[in-house]
PDB file of C-alpha atoms in Angstrom:
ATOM      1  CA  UNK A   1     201.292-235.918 191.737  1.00 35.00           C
ATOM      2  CA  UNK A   2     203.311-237.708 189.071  1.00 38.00           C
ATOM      3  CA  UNK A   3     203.005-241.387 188.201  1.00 39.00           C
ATOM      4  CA  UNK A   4     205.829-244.001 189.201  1.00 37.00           C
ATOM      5  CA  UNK A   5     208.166-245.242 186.771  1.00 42.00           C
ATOM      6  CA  UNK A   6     206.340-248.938 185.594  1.00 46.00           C
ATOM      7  CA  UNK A   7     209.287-251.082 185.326  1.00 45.00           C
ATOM      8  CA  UNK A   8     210.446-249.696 189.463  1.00 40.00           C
ATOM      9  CA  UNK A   9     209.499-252.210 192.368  1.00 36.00           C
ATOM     10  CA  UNK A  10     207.557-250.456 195.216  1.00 40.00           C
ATOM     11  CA  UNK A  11     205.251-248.443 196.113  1.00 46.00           C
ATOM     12  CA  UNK A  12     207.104-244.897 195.963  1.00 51.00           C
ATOM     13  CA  UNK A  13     205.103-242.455 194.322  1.00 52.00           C
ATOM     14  CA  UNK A  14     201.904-244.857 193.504  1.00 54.00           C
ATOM     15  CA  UNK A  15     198.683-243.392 194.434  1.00 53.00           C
ATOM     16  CA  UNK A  16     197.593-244.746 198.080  1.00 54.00           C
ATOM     17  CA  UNK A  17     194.498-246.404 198.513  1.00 50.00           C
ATOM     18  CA  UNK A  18     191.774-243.737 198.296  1.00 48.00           C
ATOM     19  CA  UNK A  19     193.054-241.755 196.086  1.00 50.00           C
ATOM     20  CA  UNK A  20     193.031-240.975 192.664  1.00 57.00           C
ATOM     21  CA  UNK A  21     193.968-244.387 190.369  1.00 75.00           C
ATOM     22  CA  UNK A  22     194.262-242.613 187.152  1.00 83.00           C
ATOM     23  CA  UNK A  23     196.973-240.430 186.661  1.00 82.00           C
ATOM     24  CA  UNK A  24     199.517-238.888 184.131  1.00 86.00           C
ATOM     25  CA  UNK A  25     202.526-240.276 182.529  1.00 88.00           C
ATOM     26  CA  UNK A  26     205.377-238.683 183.418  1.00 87.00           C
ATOM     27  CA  UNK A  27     206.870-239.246 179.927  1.00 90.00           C
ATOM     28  CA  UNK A  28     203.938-238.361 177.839  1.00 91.00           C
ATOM     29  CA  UNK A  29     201.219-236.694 180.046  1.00 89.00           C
ATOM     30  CA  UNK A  30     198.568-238.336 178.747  1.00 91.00           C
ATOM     31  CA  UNK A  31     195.952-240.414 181.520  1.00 89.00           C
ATOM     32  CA  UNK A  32     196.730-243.682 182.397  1.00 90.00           C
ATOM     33  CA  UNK A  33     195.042-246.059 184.710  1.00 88.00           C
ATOM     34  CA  UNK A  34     197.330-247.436 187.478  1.00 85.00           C
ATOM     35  CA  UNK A  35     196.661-251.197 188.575  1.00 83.00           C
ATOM     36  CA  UNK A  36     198.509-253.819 191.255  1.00 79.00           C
ATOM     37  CA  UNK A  37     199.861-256.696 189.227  1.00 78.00           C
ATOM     38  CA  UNK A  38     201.246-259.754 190.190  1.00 67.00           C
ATOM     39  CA  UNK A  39     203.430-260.847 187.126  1.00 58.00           C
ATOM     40  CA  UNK A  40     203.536-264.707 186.879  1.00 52.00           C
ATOM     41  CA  UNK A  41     206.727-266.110 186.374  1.00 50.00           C
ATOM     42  CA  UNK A  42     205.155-269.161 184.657  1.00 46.00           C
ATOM     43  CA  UNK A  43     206.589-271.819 187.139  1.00 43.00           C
ATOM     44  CA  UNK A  44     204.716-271.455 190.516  1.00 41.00           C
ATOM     45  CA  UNK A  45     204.280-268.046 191.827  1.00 46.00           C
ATOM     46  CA  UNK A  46     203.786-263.915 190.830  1.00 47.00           C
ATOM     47  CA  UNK A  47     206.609-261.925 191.080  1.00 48.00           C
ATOM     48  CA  UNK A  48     207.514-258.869 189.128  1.00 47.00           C
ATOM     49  CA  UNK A  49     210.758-259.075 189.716  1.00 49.00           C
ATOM     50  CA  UNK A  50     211.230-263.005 187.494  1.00 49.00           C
ATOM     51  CA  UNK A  51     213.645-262.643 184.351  1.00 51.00           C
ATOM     52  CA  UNK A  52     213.911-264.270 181.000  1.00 49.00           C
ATOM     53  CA  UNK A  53     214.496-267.300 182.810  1.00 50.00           C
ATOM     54  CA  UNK A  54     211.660-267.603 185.662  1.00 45.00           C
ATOM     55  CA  UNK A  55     213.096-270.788 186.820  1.00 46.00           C
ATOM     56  CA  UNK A  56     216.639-269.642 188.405  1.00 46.00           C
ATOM     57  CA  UNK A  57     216.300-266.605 190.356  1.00 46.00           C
ATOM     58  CA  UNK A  58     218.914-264.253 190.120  1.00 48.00           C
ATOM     59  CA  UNK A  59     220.941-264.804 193.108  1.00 51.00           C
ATOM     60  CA  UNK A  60     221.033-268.036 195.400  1.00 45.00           C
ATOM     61  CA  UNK A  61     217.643-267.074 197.100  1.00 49.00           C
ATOM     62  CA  UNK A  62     214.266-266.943 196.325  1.00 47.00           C
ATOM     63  CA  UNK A  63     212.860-262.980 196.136  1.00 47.00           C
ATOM     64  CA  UNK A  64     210.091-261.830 198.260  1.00 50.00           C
ATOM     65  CA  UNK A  65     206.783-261.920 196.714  1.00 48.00           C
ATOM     66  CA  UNK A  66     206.070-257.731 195.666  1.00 49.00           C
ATOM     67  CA  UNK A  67     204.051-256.469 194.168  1.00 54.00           C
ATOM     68  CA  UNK A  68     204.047-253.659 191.378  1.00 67.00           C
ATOM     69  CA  UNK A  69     201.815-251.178 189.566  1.00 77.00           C
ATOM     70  CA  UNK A  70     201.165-251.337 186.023  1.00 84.00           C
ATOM     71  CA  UNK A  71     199.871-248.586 183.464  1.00 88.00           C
ATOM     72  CA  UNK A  72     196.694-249.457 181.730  1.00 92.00           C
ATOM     73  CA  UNK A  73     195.414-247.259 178.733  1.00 94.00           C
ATOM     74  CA  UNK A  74     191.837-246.303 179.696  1.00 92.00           C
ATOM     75  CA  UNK A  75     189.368-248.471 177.583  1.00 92.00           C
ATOM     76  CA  UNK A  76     189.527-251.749 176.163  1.00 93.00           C
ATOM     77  CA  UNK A  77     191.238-252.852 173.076  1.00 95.00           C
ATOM     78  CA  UNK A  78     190.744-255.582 170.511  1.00 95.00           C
ATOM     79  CA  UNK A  79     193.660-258.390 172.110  1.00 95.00           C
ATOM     80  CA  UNK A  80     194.624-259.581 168.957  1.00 95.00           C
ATOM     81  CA  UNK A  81     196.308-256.617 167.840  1.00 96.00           C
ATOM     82  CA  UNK A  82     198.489-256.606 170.755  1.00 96.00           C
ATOM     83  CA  UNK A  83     201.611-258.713 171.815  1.00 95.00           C
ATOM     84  CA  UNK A  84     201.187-261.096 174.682  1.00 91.00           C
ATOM     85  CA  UNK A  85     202.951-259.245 177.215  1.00 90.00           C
ATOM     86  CA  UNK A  86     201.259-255.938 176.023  1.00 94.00           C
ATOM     87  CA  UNK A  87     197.415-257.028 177.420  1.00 93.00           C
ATOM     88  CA  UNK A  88     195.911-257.692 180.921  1.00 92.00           C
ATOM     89  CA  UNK A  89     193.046-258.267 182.607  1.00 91.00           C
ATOM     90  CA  UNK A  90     191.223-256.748 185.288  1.00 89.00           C
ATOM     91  CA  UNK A  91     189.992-259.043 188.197  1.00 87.00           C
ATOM     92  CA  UNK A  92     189.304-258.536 191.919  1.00 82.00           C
ATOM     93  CA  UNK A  93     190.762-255.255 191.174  1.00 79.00           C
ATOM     94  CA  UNK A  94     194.439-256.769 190.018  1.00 83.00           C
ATOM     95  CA  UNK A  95     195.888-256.380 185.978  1.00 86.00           C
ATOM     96  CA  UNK A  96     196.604-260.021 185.532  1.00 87.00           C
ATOM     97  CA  UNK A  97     198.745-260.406 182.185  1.00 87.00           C
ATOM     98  CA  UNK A  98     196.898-261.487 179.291  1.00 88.00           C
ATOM     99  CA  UNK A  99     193.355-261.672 177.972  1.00 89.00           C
ATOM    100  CA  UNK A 100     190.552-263.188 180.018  1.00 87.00           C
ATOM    101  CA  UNK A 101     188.105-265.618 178.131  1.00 84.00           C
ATOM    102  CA  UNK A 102     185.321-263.959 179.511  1.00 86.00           C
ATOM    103  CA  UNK A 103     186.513-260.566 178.000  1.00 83.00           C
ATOM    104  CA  UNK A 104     185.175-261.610 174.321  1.00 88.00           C
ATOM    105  CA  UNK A 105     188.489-260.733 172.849  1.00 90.00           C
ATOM    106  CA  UNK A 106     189.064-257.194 174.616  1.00 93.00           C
ATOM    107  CA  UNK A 107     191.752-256.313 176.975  1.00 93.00           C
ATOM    108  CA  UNK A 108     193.380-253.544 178.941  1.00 94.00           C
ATOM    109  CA  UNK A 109     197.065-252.676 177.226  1.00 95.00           C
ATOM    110  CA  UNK A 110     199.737-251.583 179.102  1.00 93.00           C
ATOM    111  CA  UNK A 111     200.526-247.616 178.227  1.00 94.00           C
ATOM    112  CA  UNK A 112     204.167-248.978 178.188  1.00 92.00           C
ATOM    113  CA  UNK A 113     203.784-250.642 175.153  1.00 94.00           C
ATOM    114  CA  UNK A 114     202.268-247.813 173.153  1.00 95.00           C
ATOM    115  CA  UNK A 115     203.413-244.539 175.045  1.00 94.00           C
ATOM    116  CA  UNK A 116     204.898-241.418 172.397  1.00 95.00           C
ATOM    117  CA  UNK A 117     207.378-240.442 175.522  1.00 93.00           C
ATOM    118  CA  UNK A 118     208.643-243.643 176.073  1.00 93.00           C
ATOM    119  CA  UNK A 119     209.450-244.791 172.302  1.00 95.00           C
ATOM    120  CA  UNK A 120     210.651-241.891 170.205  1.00 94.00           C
ATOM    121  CA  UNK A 121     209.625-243.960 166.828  1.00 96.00           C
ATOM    122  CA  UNK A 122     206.318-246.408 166.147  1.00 96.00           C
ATOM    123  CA  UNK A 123     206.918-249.640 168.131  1.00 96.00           C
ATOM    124  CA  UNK A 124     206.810-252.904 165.685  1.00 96.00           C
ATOM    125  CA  UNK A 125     206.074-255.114 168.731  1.00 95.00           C
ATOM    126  CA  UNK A 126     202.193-254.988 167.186  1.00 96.00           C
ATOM    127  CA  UNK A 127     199.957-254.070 165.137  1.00 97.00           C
ATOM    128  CA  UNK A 128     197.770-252.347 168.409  1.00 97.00           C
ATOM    129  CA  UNK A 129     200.929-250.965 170.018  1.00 97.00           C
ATOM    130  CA  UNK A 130     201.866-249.126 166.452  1.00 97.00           C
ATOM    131  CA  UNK A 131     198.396-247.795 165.984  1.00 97.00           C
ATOM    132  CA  UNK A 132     197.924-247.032 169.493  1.00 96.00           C
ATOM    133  CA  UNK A 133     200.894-244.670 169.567  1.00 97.00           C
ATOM    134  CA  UNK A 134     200.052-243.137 166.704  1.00 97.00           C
ATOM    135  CA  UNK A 135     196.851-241.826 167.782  1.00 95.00           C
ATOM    136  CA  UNK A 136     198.407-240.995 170.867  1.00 95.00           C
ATOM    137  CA  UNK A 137     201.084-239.310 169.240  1.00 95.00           C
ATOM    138  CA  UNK A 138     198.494-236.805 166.886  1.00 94.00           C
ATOM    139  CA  UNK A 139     196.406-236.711 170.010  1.00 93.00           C
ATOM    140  CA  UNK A 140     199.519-235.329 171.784  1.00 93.00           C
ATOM    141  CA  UNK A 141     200.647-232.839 168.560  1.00 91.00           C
ATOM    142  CA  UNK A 142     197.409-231.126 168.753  1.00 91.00           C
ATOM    143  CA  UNK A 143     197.148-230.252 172.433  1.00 87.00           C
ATOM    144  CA  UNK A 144     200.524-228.508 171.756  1.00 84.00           C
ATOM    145  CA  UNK A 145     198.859-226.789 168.831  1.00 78.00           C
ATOM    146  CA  UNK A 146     200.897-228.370 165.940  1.00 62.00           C
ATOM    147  CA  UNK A 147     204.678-228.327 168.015  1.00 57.00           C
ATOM    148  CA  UNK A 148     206.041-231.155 168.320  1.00 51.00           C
TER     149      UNK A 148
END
């Protein structure tokens, strides 16, 4: 079974409920944890689907509430190392973006941010991200026995 695409709207390919949450990347192969999200837009409601600009919508009507699935690097991580947008928050069994106060400074990152198939050089969006993807990236060289 191969994981969805994270930045797609839907539900194509994302495990059912029932089944298996934690699956591969389909540009790396390494585990991730898949998660419903409900992006807020930071005026009123969640949508994955709000731009830069989460007042105007992007045509003349307001889009359907959907939600997504996000890809959450097993384990928790130290949240000041990572960008906002990089860390979430598991509750009632939804990633909710950002750190939660109860957390004592750990968080759940999105893979996105740190993944070696997705950014052919170290990301500079963090300190976490940069680290993360290295590791992930000598994790990755030595499954494959030095290629790479």
């Amino acid at each position: 079974m191969s994981a969805p695409i994270q930045s797609g709207l839907g539900d194509e390919g994302v495990p059912a409920w029932g089944r298996r949450l934690t699956v591969s990347c389909p540009a790396c192969g390494l585990a991730t944890h898949r998660h419903r999200t409900l992006d807020f837009d930071g005026v009123n409601i969640y949508r994955p689907q709000a731009g830069r600009d989460p007042a105007s919508a992007g045509d003349s009507q307001e889009p359907e509430m959907e939600r997504a699935w996000v890809a959450l690097m097993p384990g928790d991580y130290p949240a000041r190392l990572f960008a906002d947008d990089e860390v979430y928050h598991l509750a009632g069994g939804i990633a909710w973006p950002g750190p939660h106060h109860r957390d004592y400074g750990n968080a759940k990152v999105a893979h996105d941010a740190c993944c070696p198939g997705r950014h052919p050089n170290r990301p500079m969006t963090s300190r976490g991200a940069a680290e993360l993807w290295h590791a992930m990236r000598m994790r990755l060289t030595r499954a494959r026995g030095g290629r790479g």
